[in-house]
CSV table of C-alpha atoms in Angstrom, one decimal:
chain,number,residue,atom,x,y,z
A,118,MET,CA,-53.5,8.5,26.9
A,119,LYS,CA,-52.5,4.8,25.9
A,120,VAL,CA,-50.6,6.0,22.8
A,121,ALA,CA,-48.7,8.4,24.8
A,122,THR,CA,-47.7,5.8,27.6
A,123,GLN,CA,-46.6,3.3,24.8
A,124,LEU,CA,-44.5,6.1,23.0
A,125,SER,CA,-42.8,7.3,26.4
A,126,SER,CA,-42.2,3.7,27.0
A,127,VAL,CA,-40.5,3.2,23.7
A,128,GLU,CA,-38.5,6.5,24.2
A,129,GLY,CA,-37.6,5.4,27.7
A,130,HIS,CA,-35.9,1.9,26.1
A,131,ARG,CA,-34.1,4.0,23.3
A,132,MET,CA,-32.7,6.3,26.0
A,133,ARG,CA,-31.8,3.3,28.4
A,134,LEU,CA,-30.2,1.3,25.2
A,135,PHE,CA,-28.2,4.8,24.1
A,136,GLY,CA,-27.1,5.2,27.8
A,137,LEU,CA,-25.5,1.8,27.5
A,138,ILE,CA,-23.8,1.9,24.1
A,139,ILE,CA,-22.2,5.3,24.5
A,140,PRO,CA,-20.3,4.3,27.8
A,141,ALA,CA,-19.3,1.0,26.1
A,142,LEU,CA,-18.0,2.8,23.0
A,143,LEU,CA,-16.0,5.2,25.0
A,144,ALA,CA,-14.4,2.5,27.1
A,145,CYS,CA,-13.0,0.6,23.9
A,146,PRO,CA,-9.4,1.6,23.6
A,147,ALA,CA,-8.4,3.3,20.4
A,148,THR,CA,-5.0,2.4,19.1
A,149,VAL,CA,-2.7,4.4,17.2
A,150,ALA,CA,0.4,3.2,15.9
A,151,ALA,CA,3.0,4.1,13.5
A,152,CYS,CA,1.1,1.9,11.1
A,153,ASP,CA,-1.7,4.2,10.8
A,154,ILE,CA,0.2,6.8,9.0
A,155,PRO,CA,-1.1,7.3,5.5
A,156,SER,CA,1.1,6.4,2.5
A,157,PRO,CA,2.5,9.1,0.6
A,158,ALA,CA,0.7,10.6,-2.2
A,159,ILE,CA,1.6,10.1,-5.7
A,160,ALA,CA,3.3,13.4,-6.1
A,161,ASP,CA,5.6,12.5,-3.3
A,162,TYR,CA,6.6,9.6,-5.1
A,163,LEU,CA,7.2,11.4,-8.3
A,164,ASN,CA,9.3,14.2,-6.8
A,165,GLY,CA,10.7,12.1,-3.7
A,166,HIS,CA,13.9,10.6,-5.7
A,167,ALA,CA,16.2,12.2,-3.2
A,168,ASN,CA,14.6,10.2,-0.3
A,169,GLY,CA,14.6,7.1,-2.4
A,170,ARG,CA,11.0,7.0,-3.8
A,171,VAL,CA,10.4,5.4,-7.2
A,172,VAL,CA,7.4,4.9,-9.6
A,173,PHE,CA,7.9,2.4,-12.5
A,174,VAL,CA,6.3,-0.2,-14.6
A,175,GLY,CA,8.0,-3.6,-14.4
A,176,ASN,CA,7.7,-7.1,-15.4
A,177,VAL,CA,8.3,-9.7,-12.8
A,178,VAL,CA,11.1,-11.9,-14.0
A,179,ALA,CA,12.1,-14.3,-11.1
A,180,SER,CA,11.8,-14.8,-7.4
A,181,THR,CA,14.7,-15.7,-4.9
A,182,ALA,CA,14.4,-16.4,-1.1
A,183,ARG,CA,17.2,-16.3,1.4
A,184,LYS,CA,17.3,-16.9,5.3
A,185,THR,CA,18.7,-14.3,7.5
A,186,ASP,CA,18.6,-14.5,11.2
A,187,GLY,CA,15.5,-16.9,11.3
A,188,LEU,CA,13.6,-14.8,8.8
A,189,VAL,CA,12.9,-15.8,5.1
A,190,ILE,CA,13.2,-12.7,3.0
A,191,GLU,CA,11.6,-13.2,-0.6
A,192,ASP,CA,12.7,-10.7,-3.4
A,193,LEU,CA,11.3,-10.5,-7.0
A,194,THR,CA,13.6,-9.6,-9.9
A,195,VAL,CA,11.6,-6.9,-11.6
A,196,SER,CA,12.5,-5.8,-15.1
A,197,VAL,CA,12.0,-2.0,-15.4
A,198,SER,CA,10.2,-1.0,-18.7
A,199,LYS,CA,9.1,2.6,-17.7
A,200,SER,CA,9.8,5.0,-15.1
A,201,PHE,CA,8.2,7.9,-13.8
A,202,GLY,CA,9.6,11.0,-12.0
A,203,VAL,CA,13.2,12.1,-12.2
A,204,ALA,CA,14.8,9.0,-10.8
A,205,THR,CA,17.0,7.0,-12.9
A,206,LEU,CA,16.8,3.2,-12.4
A,207,PRO,CA,18.7,0.3,-13.6
A,208,ARG,CA,17.1,-2.2,-16.0
A,209,THR,CA,16.4,-4.5,-13.2
A,210,LEU,CA,15.5,-4.2,-9.7
A,211,PRO,CA,15.0,-6.4,-6.6
A,212,VAL,CA,11.5,-5.7,-5.0
A,213,LEU,CA,10.6,-7.1,-1.7
A,214,SER,CA,7.8,-9.7,-1.9
A,215,ARG,CA,7.5,-11.1,1.6
A,216,ILE,CA,9.3,-11.5,4.9
A,217,SER,CA,8.2,-14.6,6.7
A,218,GLY,CA,9.2,-16.2,10.2
A,219,GLY,CA,9.2,-13.0,12.0
A,220,SER,CA,6.4,-10.6,13.5
A,221,ASN,CA,4.8,-8.1,11.1
A,222,PRO,CA,3.5,-5.5,13.6
A,223,CYS,CA,1.2,-3.7,11.0
A,224,GLY,CA,-0.5,-6.7,9.9
A,225,ARG,CA,0.4,-5.5,6.2
A,226,ALA,CA,-0.2,-8.2,3.4
A,227,ASP,CA,2.8,-9.6,1.2
A,228,PHE,CA,3.3,-8.0,-2.1
A,229,SER,CA,1.7,-10.8,-4.2
A,230,ALA,CA,3.2,-10.3,-7.6
A,231,ARG,CA,4.1,-13.5,-9.6
A,232,ALA,CA,6.6,-14.1,-12.4
A,233,GLY,CA,5.2,-13.2,-15.8
A,234,GLU,CA,3.1,-10.2,-14.3
A,235,GLN,CA,3.5,-6.7,-15.1
A,236,TRP,CA,3.1,-4.2,-12.5
A,237,LEU,CA,2.9,-0.3,-11.7
A,238,ILE,CA,5.3,-0.2,-8.4
A,239,PHE,CA,5.4,2.8,-6.0
A,240,GLY,CA,8.2,2.0,-3.8
A,241,GLN,CA,10.9,3.2,-1.3
A,242,ARG,CA,14.3,2.1,-2.5
A,243,ASP,CA,17.3,1.6,-0.1
A,244,ALA,CA,20.8,0.0,-1.1
A,245,GLU,CA,19.3,-3.5,-1.4
A,246,ARG,CA,16.0,-3.4,-2.8
A,247,VAL,CA,12.6,-1.6,-3.4
A,248,TRP,CA,10.1,-1.9,-0.6
A,249,PRO,CA,6.7,-1.5,-2.7
A,250,ASP,CA,3.8,0.6,-1.2
A,251,LEU,CA,1.0,-2.0,-1.0
A,252,TYR,CA,-1.6,0.5,-1.1
A,253,LEU,CA,-0.5,2.3,-4.3
A,254,SER,CA,1.2,-0.4,-6.3
A,255,ARG,CA,-1.1,-2.4,-8.7
A,256,LYS,CA,-1.1,-5.2,-11.1
A,257,LEU,CA,-1.6,-4.0,-14.7
A,258,VAL,CA,-4.1,-5.7,-16.9
A,259,ASN,CA,-3.0,-5.9,-20.7
A,260,GLY,CA,0.0,-3.5,-19.7
A,261,ARG,CA,-2.7,-0.6,-19.4
A,262,ILE,CA,-2.5,2.0,-16.7
A,263,GLY,CA,-6.1,3.7,-16.2
A,264,ALA,CA,-6.4,7.0,-17.7
A,265,ALA,CA,-7.2,9.1,-14.5
A,266,LEU,CA,-3.9,7.5,-12.8
A,267,LEU,CA,-1.8,8.0,-16.0
A,268,ARG,CA,-2.9,11.8,-15.7
A,269,GLN,CA,-1.6,12.0,-12.2
A,270,LEU,CA,1.8,10.4,-13.1
A,271,SER,CA,2.6,12.2,-16.6
A,272,PRO,CA,2.1,16.0,-15.9
A,273,ALA,CA,4.2,15.9,-12.8
A,274,ALA,CA,7.2,14.3,-14.2
A,275,SER,CA,8.8,13.2,-17.6
A,276,LEU,CA,8.0,9.7,-18.5
A,277,LYS,CA,11.0,7.7,-19.7
A,278,MET,CA,10.6,4.7,-21.7
A,279,ARG,CA,13.4,2.0,-21.8
A,280,GLU,CA,14.4,0.8,-25.1
C-alpha cells in the first residue's frame, strides 16, 4: 500500500508538471517571417541562370567599401576560376561581403571571405553584385570540393573551366 501511494504521488507530480509545461509552451508566440524560407536547392542554382542564380569557384582578390545612405556596403572582388550550370560569368565579379550601419531583420551573418581565400559561391546576381547564399557557399580547403557535393554540381550542368 505504501509503494502504491508513493507511485500515485510521483504520477500526480508528473501530471501537474506536465499540466504547467504544455500551456506555457502553447502561450509562446511562434514567429514566422520571410527569413524562414529555406534557401534554394543546389539544382535551383544550377538551372536558375534566367533568375540570376549562379554557382562558381572564385578567388577573393580584394575588398572595397563605400558609404551609401548611412550604410557601409563592403564588396569583395572575386576572380572566377570555374562556373557550374549554364550561366556565363565574367572573369571577375563583385560579391557582397557585408552591410553595416543598418538593420538586418533576418539576423544573417556576413559573408566572411578574405583576400587570398578560394570559395565555392552559390549566389543571386543582380546588376551590381552577387549576393552569396550564406548557407550553401563554402570556403574551399586546398581548392577541393567534396566528392558528394561535386557529384551534385557536375551531372546537372556542364563544368566550364576558365583558362
